[in-house]
mmCIF file of C-alpha atoms and ligand atoms in Angstrom:
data_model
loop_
_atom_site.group_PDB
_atom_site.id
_atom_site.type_symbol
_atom_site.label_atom_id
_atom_site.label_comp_id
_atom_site.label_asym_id
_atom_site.label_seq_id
_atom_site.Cartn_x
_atom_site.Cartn_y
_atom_site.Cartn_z
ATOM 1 C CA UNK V 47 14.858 -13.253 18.687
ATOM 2 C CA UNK V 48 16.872 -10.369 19.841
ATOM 3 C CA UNK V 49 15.608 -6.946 20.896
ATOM 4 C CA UNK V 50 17.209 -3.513 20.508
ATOM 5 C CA UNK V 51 15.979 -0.920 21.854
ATOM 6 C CA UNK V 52 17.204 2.650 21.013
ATOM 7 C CA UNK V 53 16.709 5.565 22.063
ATOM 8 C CA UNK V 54 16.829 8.738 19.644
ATOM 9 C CA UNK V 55 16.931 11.260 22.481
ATOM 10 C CA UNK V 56 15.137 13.523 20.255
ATOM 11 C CA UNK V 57 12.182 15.958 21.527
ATOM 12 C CA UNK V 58 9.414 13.866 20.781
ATOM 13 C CA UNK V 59 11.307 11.125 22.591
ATOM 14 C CA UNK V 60 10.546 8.167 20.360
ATOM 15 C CA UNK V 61 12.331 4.944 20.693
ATOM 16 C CA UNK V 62 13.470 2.989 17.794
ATOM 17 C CA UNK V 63 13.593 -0.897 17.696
ATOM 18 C CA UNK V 64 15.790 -3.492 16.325
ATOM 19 C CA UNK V 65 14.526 -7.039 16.180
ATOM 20 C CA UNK V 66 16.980 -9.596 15.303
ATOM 21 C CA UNK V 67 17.330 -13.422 14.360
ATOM 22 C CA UNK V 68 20.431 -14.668 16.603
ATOM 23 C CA UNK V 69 21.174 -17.315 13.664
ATOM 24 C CA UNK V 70 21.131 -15.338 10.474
ATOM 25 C CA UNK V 71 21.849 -11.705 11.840
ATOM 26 C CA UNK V 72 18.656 -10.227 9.695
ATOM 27 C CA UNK V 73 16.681 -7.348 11.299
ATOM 28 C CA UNK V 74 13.815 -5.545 11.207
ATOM 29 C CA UNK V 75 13.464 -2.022 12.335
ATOM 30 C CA UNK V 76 10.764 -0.708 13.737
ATOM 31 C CA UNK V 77 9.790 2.911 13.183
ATOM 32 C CA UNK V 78 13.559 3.774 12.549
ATOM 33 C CA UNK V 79 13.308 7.970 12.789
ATOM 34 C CA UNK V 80 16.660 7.919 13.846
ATOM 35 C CA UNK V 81 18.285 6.028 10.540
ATOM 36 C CA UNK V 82 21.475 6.823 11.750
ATOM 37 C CA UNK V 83 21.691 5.362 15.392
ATOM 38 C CA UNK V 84 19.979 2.438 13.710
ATOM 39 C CA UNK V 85 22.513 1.673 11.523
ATOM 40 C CA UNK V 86 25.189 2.553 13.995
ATOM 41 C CA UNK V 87 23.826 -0.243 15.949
ATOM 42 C CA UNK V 88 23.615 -2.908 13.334
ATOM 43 C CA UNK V 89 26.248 -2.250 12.518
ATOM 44 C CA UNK V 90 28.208 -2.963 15.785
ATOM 45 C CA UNK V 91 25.976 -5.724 16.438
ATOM 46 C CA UNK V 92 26.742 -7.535 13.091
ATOM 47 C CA UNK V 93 23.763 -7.285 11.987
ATOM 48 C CA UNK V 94 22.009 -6.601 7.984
ATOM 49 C CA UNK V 95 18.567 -4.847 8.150
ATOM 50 C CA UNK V 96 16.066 -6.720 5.621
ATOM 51 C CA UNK V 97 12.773 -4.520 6.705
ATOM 52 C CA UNK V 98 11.455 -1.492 8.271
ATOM 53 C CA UNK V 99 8.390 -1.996 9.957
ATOM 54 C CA UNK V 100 5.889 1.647 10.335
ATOM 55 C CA UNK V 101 3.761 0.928 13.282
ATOM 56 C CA UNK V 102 1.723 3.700 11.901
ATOM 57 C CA UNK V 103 1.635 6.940 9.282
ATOM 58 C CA UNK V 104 3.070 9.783 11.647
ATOM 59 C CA UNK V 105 5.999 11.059 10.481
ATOM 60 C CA UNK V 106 7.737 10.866 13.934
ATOM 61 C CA UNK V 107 7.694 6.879 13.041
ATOM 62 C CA UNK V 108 8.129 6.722 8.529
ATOM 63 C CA UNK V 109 10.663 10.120 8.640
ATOM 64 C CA UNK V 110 13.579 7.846 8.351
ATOM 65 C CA UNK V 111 12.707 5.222 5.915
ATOM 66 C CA UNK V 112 13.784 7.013 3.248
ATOM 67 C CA UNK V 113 17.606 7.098 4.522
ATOM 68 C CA UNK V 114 17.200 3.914 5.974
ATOM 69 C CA UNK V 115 16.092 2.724 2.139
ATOM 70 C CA UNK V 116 18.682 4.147 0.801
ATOM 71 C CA UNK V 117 21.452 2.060 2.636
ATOM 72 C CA UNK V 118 19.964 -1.089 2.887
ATOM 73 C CA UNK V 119 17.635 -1.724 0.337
ATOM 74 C CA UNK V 120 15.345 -2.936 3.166
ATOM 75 C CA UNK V 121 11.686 -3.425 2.221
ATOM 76 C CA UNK V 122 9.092 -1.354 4.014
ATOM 77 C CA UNK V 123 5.865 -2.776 5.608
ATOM 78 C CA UNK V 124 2.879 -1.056 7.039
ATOM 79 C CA UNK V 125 -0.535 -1.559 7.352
ATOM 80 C CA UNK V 126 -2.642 -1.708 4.518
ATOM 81 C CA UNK V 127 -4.846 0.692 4.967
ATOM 82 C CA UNK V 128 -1.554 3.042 4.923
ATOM 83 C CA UNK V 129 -0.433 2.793 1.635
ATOM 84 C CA UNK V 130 -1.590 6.308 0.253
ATOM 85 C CA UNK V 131 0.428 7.833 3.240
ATOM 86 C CA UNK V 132 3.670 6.053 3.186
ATOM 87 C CA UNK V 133 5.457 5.899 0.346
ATOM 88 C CA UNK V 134 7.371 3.266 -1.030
ATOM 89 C CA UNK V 135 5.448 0.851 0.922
ATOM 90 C CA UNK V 136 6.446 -3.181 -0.321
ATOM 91 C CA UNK V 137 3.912 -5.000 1.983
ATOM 92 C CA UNK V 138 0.452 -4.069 3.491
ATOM 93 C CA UNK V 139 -0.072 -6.077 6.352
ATOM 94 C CA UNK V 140 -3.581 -6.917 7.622
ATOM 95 C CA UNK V 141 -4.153 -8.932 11.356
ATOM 96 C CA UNK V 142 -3.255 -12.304 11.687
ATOM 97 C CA UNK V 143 0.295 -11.717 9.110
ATOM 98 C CA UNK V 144 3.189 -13.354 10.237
ATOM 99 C CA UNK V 145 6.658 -11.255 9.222
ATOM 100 C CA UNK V 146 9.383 -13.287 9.263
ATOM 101 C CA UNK V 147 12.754 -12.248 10.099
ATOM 102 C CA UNK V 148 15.879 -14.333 9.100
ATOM 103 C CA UNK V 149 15.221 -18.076 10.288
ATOM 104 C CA UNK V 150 13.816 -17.990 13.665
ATOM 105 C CA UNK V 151 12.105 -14.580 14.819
ATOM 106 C CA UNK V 152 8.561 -14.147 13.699
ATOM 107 C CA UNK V 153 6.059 -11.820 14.811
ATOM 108 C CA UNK V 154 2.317 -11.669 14.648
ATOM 109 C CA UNK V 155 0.813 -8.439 13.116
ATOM 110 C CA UNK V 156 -2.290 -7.020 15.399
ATOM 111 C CA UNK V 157 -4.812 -4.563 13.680
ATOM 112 C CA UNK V 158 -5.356 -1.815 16.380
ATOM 113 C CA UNK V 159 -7.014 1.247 15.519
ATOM 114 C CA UNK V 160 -7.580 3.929 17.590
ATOM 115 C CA UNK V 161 -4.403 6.278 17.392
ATOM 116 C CA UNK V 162 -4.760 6.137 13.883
ATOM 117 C CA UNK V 163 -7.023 4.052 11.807
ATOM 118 C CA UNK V 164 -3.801 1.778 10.251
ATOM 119 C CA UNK V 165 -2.031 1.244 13.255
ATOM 120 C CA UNK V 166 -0.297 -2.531 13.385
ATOM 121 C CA UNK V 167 1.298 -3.662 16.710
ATOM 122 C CA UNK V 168 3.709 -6.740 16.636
ATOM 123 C CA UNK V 169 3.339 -9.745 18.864
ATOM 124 C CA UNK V 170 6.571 -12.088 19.162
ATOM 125 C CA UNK V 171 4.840 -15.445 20.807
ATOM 126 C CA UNK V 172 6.896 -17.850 22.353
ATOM 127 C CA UNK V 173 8.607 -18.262 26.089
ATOM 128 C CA UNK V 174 9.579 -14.229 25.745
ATOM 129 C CA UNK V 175 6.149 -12.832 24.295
ATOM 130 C CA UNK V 176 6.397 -9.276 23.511
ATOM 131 C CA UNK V 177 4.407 -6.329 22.126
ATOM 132 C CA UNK V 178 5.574 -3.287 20.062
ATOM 133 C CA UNK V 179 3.312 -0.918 20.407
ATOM 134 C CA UNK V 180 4.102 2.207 18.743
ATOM 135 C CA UNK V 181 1.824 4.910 19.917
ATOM 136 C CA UNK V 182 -1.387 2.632 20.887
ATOM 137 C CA UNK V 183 0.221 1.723 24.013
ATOM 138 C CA UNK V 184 2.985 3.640 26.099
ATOM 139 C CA UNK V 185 4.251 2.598 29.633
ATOM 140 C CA UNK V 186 1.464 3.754 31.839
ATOM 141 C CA UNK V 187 -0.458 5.266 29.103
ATOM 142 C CA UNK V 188 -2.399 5.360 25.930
ATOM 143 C CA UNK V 189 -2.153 7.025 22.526
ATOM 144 C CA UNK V 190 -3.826 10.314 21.518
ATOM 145 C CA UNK V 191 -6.165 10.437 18.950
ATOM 146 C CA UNK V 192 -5.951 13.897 17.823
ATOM 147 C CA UNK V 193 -4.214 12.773 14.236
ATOM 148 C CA UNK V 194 -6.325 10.760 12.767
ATOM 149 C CA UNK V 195 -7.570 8.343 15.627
ATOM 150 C CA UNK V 196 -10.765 7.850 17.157
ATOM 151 C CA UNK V 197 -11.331 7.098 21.230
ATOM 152 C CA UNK V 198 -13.645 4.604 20.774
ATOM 153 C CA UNK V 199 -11.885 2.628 18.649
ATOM 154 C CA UNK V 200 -8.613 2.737 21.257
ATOM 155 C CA UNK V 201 -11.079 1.674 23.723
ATOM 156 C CA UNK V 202 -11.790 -1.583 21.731
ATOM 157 C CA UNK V 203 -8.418 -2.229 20.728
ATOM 158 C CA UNK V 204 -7.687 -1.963 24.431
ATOM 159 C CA UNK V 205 -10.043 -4.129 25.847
ATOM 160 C CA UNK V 206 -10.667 -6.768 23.089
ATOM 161 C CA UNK V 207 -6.985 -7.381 22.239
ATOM 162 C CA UNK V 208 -4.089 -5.834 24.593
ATOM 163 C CA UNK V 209 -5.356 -6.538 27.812
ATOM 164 C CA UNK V 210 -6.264 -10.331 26.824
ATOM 165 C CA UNK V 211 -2.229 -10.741 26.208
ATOM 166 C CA UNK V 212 -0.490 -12.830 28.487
ATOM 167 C CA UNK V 213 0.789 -10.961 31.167
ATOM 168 C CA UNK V 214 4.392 -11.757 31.240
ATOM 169 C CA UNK V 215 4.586 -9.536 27.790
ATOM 170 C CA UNK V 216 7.360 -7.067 27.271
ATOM 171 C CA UNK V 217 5.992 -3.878 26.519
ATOM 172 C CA UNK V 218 7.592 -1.541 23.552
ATOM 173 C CA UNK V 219 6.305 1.169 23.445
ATOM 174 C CA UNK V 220 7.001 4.071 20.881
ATOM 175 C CA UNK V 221 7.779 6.875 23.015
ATOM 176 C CA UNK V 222 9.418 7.610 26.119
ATOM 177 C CA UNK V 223 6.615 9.068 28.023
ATOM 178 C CA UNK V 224 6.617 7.208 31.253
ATOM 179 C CA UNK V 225 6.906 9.628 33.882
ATOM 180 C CA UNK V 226 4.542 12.373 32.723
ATOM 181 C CA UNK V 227 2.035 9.249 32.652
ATOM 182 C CA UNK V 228 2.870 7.654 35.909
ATOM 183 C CA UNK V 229 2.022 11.475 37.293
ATOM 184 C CA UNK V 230 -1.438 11.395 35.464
ATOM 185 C CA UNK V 231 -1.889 7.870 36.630
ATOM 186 C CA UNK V 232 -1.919 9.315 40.368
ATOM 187 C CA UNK V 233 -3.528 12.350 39.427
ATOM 188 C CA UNK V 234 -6.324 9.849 38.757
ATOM 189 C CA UNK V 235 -5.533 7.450 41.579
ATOM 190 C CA UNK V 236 -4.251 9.053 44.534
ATOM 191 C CA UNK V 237 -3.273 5.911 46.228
ATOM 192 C CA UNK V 238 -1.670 3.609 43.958
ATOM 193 C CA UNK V 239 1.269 2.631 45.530
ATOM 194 C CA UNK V 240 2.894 1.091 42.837
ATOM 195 C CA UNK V 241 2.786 3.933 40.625
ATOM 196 C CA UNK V 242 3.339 6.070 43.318
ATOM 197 C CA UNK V 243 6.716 4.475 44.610
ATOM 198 C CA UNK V 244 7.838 4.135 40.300
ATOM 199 C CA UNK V 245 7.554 7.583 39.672
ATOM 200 C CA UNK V 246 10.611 8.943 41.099
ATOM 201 C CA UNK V 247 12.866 5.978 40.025
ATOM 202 C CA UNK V 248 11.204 6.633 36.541
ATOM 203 C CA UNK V 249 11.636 10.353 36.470
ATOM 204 C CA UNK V 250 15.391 10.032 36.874
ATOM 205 C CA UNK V 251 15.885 6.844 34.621
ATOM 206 C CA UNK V 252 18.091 7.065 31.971
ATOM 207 C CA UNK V 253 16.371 6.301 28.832
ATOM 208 C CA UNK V 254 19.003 4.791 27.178
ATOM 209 C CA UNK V 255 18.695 1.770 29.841
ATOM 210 C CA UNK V 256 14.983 2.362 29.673
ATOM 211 C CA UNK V 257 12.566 -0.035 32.124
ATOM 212 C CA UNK V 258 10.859 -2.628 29.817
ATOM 213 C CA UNK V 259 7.249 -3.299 31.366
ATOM 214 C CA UNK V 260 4.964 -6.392 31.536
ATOM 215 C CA UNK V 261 1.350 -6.200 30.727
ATOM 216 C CA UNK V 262 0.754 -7.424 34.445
ATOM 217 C CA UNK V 263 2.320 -3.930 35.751
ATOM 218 C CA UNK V 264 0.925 -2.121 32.961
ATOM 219 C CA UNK V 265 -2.576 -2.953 34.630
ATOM 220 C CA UNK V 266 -1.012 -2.272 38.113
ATOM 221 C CA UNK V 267 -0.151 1.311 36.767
ATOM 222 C CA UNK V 268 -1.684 2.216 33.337
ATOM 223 C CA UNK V 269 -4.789 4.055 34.183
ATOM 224 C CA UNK V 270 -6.533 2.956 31.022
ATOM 225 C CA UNK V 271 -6.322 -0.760 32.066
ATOM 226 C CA UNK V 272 -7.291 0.408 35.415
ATOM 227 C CA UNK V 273 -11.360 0.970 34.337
ATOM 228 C CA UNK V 274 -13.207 -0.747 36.762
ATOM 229 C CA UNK V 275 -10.687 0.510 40.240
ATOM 230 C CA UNK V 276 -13.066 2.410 42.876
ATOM 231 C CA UNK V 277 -11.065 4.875 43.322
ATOM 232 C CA UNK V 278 -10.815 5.608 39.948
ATOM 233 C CA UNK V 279 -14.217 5.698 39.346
ATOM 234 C CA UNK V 280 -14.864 7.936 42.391
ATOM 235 C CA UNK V 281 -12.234 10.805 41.344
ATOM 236 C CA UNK V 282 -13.808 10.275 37.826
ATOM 237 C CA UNK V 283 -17.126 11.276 39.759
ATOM 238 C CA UNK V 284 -15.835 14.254 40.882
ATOM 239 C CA UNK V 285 -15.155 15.819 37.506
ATOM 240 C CA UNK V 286 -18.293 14.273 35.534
ATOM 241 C CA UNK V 287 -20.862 14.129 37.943
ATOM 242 C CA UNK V 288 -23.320 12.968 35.924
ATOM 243 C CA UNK V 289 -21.141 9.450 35.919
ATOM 244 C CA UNK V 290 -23.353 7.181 38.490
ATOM 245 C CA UNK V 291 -21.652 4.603 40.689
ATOM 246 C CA UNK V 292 -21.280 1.856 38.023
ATOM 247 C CA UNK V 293 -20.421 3.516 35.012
ATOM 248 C CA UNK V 294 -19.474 0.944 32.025
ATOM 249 C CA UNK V 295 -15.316 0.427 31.183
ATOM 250 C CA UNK V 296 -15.577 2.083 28.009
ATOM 251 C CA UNK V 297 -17.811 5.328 29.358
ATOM 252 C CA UNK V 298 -14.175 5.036 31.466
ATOM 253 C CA UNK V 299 -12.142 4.961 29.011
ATOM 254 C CA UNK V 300 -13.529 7.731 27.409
ATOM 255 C CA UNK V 301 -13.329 10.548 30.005
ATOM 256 C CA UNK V 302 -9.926 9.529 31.026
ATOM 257 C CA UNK V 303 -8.744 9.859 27.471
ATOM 258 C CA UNK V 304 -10.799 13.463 27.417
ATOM 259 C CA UNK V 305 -9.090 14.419 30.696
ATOM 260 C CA UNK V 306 -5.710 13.168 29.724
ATOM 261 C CA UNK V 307 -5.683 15.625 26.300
ATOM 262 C CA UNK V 308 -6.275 18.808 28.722
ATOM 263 C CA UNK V 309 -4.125 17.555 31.463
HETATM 264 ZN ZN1 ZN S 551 1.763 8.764 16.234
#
């Protein structure tokens, strides 16, 4: 399995993917906005796109399957609960369906709600696991849930199936959003170090030649893995005083979310 990233350098600053079998040359394309710089990239790389795979029913992430459609005749999957929102949809996936791509990539589709309520992320298993994410998970952050999501339901998709993947997964996120989280992670944790000696290589990264995470430093600097770290907690205490000294990981979750939408 091969893995192209690319980045649309647009203003909402998503990042496209291309996912490849090395044998056959298929590929799938992930949320391709920018149809364009996707096939530009194919089509250097010698490779024919088969499917288009929405993460979820923003138009930041389906705006280019049409195009995209158009030129390759590629078939468009999403999750099933999306079909009245994306049109032209082939497949509706569910969790636990395996998409094939050309002879040896495969990916795993995960259910997880929360940023919307038919949001799929893709697992690739194997000796390289990785995770594309769309807008559930970003590099040092979470999704929103202001279109269509619910908190709670992040919370749960968080706890009961991201954080239990291995750690050595690749993390692909949607967006390019790294910096401007790394700075909320330390507004909420002073003293990480980690995220505190990132943010500066990460503010002047080139996100072309992006930095592709792990889920073990996504819970070194992602403030929503980072639920049950005292100092956390304590500068949560400050702003919701009513907290206690032991409040539960999704109670957590929740204010950080709330204080992450005004911050
Ligand atoms: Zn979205």
């Amino acid at each position: 399995m091969i893995v192209e990233q690319i980045w649309t350098a647009n203003a909402y600053r998503n990042f496209n993917y291309l996912i490849a079998c090395a044998e056959t040359g298929e590929a799938l394309a992930v949320d391709p906005l920018d149809h364009e710089k996707c096939l530009a990239t194919a089509k250097a790389k010698g490779w024919t796109i088969t499917q288009i795979l929405n993460t979820h029913e923003h138009r930041d992430h389906t705006g280019g399957n049409a195009a995209m459609v158009a030129a390759t005749r590629a078939k468009v999957l999403a999750h099933v609960n999306a079909r009245d929102k994306i049109p032209g949809m082939d497949r509706g996936l569910k969790a636990g369906d395996v998409i094939k791509i050309g002879k040896t990539a495969e990916l795993e589709c995960l259910d997880t709600p929360g940023h919307t309520m038919a949001h799929i992320c893709l697992r690739a298993h194997g000796d390289h696991p990785a995770l594309f994410c769309g807008d559930t998970l970003f590099n040092a952050g979470a999704g929103n849930c202001h279109n269509g999501g619910h908190p709670a339901e992040l919370y749960q998709t968080f706890a009961s199936q991201l954080a239990k993947l291995p750690d050595n997964t690749l993390v692909y996120p949607g967006h390019d959003y790294i910096a401007r989280n790394l700075a909320f992670t330390l507004d909420r944790e002073p003293d990480n170090a980690k995220a505190k000696a990132m943010l500066p290589k990460m503010e002047s990264q080139d996100p072309g030649h992006a930095l592709v995470t792990t889920l073990a430093m996504e819970k070194e600097i992602n403030t929503f893995f980072r639920l049950t770290s005292p100092s956390v907690i304590k500068r949560l205490c400050e702003a919701f005083p009513d907290l206690g000294e032991h409040p539960d990981p999704k109670t957590v979750f929740l204010k950080l979310r709330e204080l992450r939408n005004k911050w």
